[in-house]
mmCIF file of C-alpha atoms and ligand atoms in Angstrom:
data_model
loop_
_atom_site.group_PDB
_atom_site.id
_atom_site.type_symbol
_atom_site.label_atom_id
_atom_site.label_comp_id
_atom_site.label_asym_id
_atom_site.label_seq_id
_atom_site.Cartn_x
_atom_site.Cartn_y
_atom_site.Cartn_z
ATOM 1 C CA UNK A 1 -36.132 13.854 2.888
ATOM 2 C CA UNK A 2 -32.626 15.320 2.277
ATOM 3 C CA UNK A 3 -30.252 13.710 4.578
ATOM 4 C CA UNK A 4 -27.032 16.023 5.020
ATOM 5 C CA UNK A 5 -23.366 15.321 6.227
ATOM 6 C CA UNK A 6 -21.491 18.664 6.463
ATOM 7 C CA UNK A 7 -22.032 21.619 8.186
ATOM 8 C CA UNK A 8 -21.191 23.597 5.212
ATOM 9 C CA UNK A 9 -24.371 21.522 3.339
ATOM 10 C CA UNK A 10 -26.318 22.348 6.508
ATOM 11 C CA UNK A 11 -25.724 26.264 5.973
ATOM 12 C CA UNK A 12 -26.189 26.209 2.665
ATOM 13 C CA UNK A 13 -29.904 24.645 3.214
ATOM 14 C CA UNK A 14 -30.644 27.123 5.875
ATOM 15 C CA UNK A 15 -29.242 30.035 3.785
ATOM 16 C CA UNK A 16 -31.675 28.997 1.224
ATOM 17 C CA UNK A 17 -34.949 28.475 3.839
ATOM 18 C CA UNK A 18 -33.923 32.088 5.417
ATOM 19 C CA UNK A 19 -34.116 33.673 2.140
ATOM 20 C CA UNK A 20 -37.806 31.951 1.359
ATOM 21 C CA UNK A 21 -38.584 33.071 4.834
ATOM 22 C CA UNK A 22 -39.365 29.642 5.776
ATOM 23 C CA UNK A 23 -40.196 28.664 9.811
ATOM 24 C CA UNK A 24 -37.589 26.367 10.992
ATOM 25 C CA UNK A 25 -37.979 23.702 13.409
ATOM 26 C CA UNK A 26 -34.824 21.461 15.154
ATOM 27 C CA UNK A 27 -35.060 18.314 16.515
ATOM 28 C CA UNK A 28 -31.904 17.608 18.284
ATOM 29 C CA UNK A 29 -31.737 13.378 19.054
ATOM 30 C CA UNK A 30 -28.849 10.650 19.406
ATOM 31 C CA UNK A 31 -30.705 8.547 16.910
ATOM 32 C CA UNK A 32 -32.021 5.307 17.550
ATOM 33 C CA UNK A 33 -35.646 6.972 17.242
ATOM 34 C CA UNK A 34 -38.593 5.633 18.504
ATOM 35 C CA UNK A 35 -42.756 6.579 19.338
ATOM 36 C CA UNK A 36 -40.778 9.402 21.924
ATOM 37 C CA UNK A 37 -39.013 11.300 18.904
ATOM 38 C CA UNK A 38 -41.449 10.620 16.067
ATOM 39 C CA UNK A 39 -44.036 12.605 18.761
ATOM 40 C CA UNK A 40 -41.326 15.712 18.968
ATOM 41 C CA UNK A 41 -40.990 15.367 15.371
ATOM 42 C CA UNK A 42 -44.542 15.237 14.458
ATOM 43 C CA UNK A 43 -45.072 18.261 16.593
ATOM 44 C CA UNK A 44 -42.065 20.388 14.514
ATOM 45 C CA UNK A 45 -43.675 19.068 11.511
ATOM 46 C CA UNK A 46 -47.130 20.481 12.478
ATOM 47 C CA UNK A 47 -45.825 24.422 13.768
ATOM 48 C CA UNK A 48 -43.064 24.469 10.950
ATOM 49 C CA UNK A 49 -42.467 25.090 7.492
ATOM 50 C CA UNK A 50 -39.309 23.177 7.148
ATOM 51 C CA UNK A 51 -38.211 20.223 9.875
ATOM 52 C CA UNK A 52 -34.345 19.374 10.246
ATOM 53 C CA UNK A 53 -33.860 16.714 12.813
ATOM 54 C CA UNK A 54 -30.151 16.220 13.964
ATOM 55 C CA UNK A 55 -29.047 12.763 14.658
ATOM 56 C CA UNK A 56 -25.718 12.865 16.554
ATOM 57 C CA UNK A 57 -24.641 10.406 18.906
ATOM 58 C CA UNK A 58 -22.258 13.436 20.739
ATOM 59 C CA UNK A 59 -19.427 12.209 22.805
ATOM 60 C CA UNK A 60 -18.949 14.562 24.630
ATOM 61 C CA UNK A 61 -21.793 13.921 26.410
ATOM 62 C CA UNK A 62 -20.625 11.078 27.639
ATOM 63 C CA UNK A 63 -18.598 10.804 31.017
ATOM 64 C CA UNK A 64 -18.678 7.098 30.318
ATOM 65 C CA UNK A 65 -16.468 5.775 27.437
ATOM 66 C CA UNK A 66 -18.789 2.166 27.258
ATOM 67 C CA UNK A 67 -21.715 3.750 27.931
ATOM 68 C CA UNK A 68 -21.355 5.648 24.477
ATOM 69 C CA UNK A 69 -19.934 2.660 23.189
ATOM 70 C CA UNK A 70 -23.080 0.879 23.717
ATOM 71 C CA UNK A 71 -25.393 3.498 22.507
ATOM 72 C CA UNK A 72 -27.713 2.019 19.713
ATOM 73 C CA UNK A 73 -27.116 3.405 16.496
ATOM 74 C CA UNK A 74 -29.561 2.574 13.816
ATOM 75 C CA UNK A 75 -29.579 5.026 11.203
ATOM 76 C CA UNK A 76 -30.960 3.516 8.391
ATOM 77 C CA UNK A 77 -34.327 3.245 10.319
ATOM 78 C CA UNK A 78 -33.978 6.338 11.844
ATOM 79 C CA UNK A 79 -34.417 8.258 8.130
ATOM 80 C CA UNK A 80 -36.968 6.048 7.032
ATOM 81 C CA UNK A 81 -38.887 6.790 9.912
ATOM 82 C CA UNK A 82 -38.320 10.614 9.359
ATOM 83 C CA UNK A 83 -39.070 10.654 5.992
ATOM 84 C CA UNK A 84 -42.524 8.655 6.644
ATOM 85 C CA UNK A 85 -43.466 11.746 9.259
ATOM 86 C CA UNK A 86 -42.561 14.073 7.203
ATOM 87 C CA UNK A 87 -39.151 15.558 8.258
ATOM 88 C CA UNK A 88 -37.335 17.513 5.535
ATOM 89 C CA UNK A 89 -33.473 17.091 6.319
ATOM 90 C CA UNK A 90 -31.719 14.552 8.702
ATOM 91 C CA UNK A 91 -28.732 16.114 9.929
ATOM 92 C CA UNK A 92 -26.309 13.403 10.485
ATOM 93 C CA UNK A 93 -22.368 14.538 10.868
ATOM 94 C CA UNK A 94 -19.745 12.337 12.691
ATOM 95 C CA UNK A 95 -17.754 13.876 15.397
ATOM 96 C CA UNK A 96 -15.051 14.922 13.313
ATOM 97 C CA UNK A 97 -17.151 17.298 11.799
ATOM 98 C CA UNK A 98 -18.670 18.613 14.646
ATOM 99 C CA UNK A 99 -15.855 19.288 16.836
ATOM 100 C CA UNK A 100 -12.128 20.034 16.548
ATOM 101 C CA UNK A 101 -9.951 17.710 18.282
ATOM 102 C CA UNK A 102 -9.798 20.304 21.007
ATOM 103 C CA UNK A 103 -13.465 20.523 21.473
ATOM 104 C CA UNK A 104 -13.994 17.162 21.517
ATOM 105 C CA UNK A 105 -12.281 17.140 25.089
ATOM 106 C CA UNK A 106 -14.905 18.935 26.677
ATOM 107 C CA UNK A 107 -13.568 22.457 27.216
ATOM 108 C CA UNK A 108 -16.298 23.945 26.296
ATOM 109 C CA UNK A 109 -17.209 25.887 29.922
ATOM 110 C CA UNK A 110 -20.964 27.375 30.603
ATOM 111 C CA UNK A 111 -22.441 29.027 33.773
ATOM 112 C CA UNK A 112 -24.854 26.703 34.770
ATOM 113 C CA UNK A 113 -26.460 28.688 37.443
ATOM 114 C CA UNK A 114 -26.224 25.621 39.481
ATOM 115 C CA UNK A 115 -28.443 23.751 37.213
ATOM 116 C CA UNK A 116 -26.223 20.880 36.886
ATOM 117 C CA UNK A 117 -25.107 20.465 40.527
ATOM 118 C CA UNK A 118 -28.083 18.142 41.359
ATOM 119 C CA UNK A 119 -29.540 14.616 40.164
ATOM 120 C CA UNK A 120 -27.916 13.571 36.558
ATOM 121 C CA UNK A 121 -25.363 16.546 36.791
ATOM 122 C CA UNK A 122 -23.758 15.139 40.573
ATOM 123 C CA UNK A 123 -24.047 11.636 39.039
ATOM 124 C CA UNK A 124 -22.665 12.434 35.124
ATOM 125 C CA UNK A 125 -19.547 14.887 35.807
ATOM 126 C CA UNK A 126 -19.420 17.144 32.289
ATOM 127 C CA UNK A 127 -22.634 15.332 31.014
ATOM 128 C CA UNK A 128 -24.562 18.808 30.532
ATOM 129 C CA UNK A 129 -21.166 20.393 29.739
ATOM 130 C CA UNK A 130 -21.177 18.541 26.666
ATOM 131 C CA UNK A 131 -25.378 18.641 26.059
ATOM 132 C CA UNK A 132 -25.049 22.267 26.387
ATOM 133 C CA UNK A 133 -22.021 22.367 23.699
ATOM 134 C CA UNK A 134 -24.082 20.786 21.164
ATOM 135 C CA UNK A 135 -27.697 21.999 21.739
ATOM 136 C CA UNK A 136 -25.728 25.510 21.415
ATOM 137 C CA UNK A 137 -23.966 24.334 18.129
ATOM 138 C CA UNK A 138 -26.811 22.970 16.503
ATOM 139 C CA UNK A 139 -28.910 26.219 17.424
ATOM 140 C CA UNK A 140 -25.987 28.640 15.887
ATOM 141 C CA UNK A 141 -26.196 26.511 12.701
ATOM 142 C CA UNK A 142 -29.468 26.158 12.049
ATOM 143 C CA UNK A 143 -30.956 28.764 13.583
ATOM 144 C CA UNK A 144 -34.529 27.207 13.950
ATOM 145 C CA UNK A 145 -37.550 29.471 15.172
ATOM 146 C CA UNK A 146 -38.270 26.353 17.081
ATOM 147 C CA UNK A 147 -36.773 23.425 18.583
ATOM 148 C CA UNK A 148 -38.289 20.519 20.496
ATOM 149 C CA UNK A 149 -37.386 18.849 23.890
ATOM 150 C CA UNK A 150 -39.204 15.720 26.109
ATOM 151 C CA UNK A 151 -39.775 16.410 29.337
ATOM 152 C CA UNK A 152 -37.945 12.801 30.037
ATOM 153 C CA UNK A 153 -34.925 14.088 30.764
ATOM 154 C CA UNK A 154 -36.432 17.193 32.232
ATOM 155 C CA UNK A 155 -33.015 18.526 33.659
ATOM 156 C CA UNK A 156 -32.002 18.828 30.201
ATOM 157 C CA UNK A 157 -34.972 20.575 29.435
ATOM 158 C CA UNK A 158 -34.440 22.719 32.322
ATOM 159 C CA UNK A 159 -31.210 23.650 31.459
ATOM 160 C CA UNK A 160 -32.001 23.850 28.055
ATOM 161 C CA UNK A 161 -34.533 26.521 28.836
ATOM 162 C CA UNK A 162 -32.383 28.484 31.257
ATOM 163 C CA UNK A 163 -29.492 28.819 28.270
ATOM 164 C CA UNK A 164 -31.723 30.413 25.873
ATOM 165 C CA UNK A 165 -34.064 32.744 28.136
ATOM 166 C CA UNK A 166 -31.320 33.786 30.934
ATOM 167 C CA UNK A 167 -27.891 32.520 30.315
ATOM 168 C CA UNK A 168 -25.242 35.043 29.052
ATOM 169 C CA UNK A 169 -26.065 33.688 25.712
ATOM 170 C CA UNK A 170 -29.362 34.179 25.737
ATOM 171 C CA UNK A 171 -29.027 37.111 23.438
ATOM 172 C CA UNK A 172 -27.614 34.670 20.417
ATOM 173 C CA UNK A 173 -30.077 32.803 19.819
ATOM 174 C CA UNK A 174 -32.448 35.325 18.360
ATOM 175 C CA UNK A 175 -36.549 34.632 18.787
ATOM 176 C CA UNK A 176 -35.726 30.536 19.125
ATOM 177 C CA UNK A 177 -39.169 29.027 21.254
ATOM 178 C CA UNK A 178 -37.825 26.128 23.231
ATOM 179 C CA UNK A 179 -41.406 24.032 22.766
ATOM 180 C CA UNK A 180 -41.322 21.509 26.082
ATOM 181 C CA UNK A 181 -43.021 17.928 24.726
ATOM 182 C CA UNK A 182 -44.988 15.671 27.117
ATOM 183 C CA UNK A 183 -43.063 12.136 28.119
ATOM 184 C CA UNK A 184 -44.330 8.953 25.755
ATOM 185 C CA UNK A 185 -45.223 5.822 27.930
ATOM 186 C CA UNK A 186 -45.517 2.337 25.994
ATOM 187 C CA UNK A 187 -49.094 0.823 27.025
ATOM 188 C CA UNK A 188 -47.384 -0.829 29.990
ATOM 189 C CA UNK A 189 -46.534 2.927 31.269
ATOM 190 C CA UNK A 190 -42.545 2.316 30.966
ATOM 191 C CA UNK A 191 -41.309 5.884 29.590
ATOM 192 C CA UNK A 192 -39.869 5.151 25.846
ATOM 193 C CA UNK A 193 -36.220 5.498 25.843
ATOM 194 C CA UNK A 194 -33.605 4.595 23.205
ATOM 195 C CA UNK A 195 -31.793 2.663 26.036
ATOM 196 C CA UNK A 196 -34.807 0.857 26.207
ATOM 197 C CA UNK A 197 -33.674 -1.113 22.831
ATOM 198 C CA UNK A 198 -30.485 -2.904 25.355
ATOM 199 C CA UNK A 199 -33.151 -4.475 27.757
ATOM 200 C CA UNK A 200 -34.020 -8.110 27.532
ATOM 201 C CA UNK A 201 -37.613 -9.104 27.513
ATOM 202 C CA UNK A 202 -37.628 -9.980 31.103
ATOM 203 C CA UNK A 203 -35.545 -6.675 32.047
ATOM 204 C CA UNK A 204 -38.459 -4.537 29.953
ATOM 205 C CA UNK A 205 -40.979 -6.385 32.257
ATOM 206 C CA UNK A 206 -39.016 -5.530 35.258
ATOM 207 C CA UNK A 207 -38.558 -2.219 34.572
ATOM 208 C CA UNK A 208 -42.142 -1.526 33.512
ATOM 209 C CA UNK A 209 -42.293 -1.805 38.107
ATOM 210 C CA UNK A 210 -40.881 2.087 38.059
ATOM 211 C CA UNK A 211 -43.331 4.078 36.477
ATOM 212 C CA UNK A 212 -45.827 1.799 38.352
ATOM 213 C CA UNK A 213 -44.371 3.009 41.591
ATOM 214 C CA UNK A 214 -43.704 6.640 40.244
ATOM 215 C CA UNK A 215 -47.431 6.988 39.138
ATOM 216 C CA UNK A 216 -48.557 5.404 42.858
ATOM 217 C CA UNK A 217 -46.550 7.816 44.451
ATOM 218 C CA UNK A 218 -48.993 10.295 42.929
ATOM 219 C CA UNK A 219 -51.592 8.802 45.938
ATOM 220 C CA UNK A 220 -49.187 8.828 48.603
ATOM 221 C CA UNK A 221 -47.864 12.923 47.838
ATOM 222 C CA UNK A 222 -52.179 13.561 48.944
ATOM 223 C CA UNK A 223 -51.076 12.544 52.615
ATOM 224 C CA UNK A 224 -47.496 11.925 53.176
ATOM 225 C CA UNK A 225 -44.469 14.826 53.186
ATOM 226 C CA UNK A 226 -41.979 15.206 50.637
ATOM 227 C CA UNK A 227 -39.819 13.062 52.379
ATOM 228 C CA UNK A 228 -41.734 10.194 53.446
ATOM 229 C CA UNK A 229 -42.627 9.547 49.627
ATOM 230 C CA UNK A 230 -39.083 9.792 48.322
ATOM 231 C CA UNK A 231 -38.439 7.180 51.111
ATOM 232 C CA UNK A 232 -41.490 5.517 49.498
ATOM 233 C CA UNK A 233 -40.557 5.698 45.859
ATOM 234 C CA UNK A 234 -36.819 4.297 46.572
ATOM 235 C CA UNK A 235 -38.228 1.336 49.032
ATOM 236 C CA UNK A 236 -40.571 0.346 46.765
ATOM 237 C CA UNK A 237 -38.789 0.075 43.169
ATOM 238 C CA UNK A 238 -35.478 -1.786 45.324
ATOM 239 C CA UNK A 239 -37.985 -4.171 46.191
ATOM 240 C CA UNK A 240 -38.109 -5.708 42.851
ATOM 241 C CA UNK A 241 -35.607 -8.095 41.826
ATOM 242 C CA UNK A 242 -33.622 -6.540 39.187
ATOM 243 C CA UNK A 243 -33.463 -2.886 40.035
ATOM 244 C CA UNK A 244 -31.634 -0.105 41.869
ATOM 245 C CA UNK A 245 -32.540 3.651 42.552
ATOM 246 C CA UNK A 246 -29.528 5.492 42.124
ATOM 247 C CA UNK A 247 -31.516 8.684 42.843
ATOM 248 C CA UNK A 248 -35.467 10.095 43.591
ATOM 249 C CA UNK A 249 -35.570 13.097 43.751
ATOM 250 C CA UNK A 250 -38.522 15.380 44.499
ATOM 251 C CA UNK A 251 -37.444 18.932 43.368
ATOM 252 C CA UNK A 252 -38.553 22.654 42.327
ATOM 253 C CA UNK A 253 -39.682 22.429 38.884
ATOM 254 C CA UNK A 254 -38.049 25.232 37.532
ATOM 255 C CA UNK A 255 -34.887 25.482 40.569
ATOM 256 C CA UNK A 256 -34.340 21.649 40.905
ATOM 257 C CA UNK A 257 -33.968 22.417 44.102
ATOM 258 C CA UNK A 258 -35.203 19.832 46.758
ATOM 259 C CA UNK A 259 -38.729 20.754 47.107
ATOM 260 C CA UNK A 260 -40.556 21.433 50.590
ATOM 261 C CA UNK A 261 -44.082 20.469 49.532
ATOM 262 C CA UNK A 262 -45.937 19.163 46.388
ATOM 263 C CA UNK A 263 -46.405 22.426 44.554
ATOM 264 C CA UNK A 264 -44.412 22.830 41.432
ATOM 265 C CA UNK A 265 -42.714 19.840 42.435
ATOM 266 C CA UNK A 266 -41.324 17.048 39.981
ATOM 267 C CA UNK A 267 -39.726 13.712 41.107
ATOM 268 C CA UNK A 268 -37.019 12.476 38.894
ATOM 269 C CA UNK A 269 -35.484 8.948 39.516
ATOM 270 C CA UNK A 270 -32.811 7.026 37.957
ATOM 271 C CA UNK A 271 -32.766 3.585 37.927
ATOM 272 C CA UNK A 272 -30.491 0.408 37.166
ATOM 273 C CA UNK A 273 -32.470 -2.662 35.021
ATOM 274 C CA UNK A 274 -29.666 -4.792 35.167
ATOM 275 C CA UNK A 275 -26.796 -3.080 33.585
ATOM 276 C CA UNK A 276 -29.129 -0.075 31.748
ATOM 277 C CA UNK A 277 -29.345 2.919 33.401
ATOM 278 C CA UNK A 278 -33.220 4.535 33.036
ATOM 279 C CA UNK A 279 -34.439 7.309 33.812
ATOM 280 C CA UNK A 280 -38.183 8.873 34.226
ATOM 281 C CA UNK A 281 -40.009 11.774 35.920
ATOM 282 C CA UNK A 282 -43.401 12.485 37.688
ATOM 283 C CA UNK A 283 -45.137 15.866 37.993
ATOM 284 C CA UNK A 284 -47.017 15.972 41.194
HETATM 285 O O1 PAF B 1 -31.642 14.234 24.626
HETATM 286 C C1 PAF B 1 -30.772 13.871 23.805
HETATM 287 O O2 PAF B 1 -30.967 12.933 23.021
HETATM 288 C C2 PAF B 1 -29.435 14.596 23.750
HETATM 289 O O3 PAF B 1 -29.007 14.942 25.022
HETATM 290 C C3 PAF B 1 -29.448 15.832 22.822
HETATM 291 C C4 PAF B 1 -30.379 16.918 23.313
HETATM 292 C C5 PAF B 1 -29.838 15.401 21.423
HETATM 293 C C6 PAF B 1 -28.037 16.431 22.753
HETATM 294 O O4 PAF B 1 -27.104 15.518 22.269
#
């Protein structure tokens, strides 16, 4: 596996897979990889010819200057583990390359369609600002016929979908498939996260309480309303020592708006373990 700095390296790779007519597939992560990527990664690896993942910690993703402080950066692992799947370049540029000084403030401005005035777009001003800035980036460099998403942060996803299939610059982005890839649990049914690496032991136990009560709620949607099991949710997970809802939200899985029954519904929560925020999803 190739692992590649520039963006002028990057083109010339791609320039070299176009002409061989080879299927592309992106990866877009922050690094710190774990069972969650190497599943996305597999996946590209399986439907592609050639596999770039992009590891990029991007700050301007980040409404919260410790929060990006804090993010775990282990790079060394993360190309050893992409070279064992199977991955053929690790895209890995710092921000300087990325963005001009400019850029890097966030001016980057997208219409949304009111996709990010809900849930992790209310509570992270400019957070999907900044994920749509890259995700666009990395697709106009690489140009992949594929690129791969977890439904973990399914707002993301959501938006992620809507800027490729009916944003203004959906034309841009040529055939790209956005391929949607099912959340990985550890055995104790916590969702894998690469926030996960700043819990303690007794914080990972803790938190392992809110896909137990997400994943019970699943019971309660067969007789209670919408409301009554967001109630449910919230009550439940703030009864354990340790954490905090911020939000549960049961919404429209394709309008994240707040749903008015169980069909095509999704309830996304975010929750403090101490001082790491989490976040995880149920389909109902
Ligand atoms: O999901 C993530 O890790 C990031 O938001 C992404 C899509 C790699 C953009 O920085």
């Amino acid at each position: 596996m190739q692992i590649i700095r520039t963006k002028q390296e990057l083109l010339k790779q791609i320039e070299a897979c176009k002409q061989r007519d080879l299927t592309i597939g992106l990866v877009p992560t922050m690094g710190a990889l774990h069972a969650g990527h190497a599943s996305l990664v597999k996946r590209s690896v399986n439907d592609n010819q050639v596999t770039i993942v992009s590891v990029f910690v991007n700050p301007t993703q980040f409404n919260n200057k410790e929060d990006l402080a804090k993010y775990p950066r282990t790079q060394e692992a993360d190309a050893e583990m992409l070279a064992e799947i199977g991955a053929d370049y690790m895209f890995a540029p710092t921000p300087e390359e990325m963005y001009t000084a400019e850029e890097m403030n966030n001016t980057f401005s997208f219409d949304f369609a009111g996709l990010d005035q809900v849930m992790e777009g209310k509570m992270r001003p400019g957070h999907f600002n900044g994920v749509v800035q890259v995700v666009s980036r990395l697709f106009y460099l690489v140009r992949p016929d594929r690129a791969y998403f977890g439904e973990k942060d399914f707002q993301q996803l959501c938006i992620i979908h809507h800027m490729v299939e009916r944003s203004a610059l959906k034309d841009t982005f040529g055939s790209l498939k956005i391929i949607d890839c099912p959340i990985v649990r550890e055995e104790s049914g916590l969702a894998r996260s690469s926030r996960n690496a700043r819990l303690s032991a007794t914080e990972k136990k803790t938190a392992v309480n809110i896909s137990r009560v997400l994943f019970e709620s699943l019971e309660w949607a067969k007789t209670g309303s919408v409301s009554e099991v967001e109630s449910r949710v919230i009550d439940e997970i703030n009864a354990v020592s340790g954490l905090e809802v911020e939000y549960y939200e049961i919404v429209d899985r394709t309008t994240l708006q707040p749903a008015t029954d169980f069909h095509n519904a999704i309830g996304c929560v975010t929750v403090y373990c101490g001082p790491v925020r989490l976040i995880d999803n149920i389909k109902y």
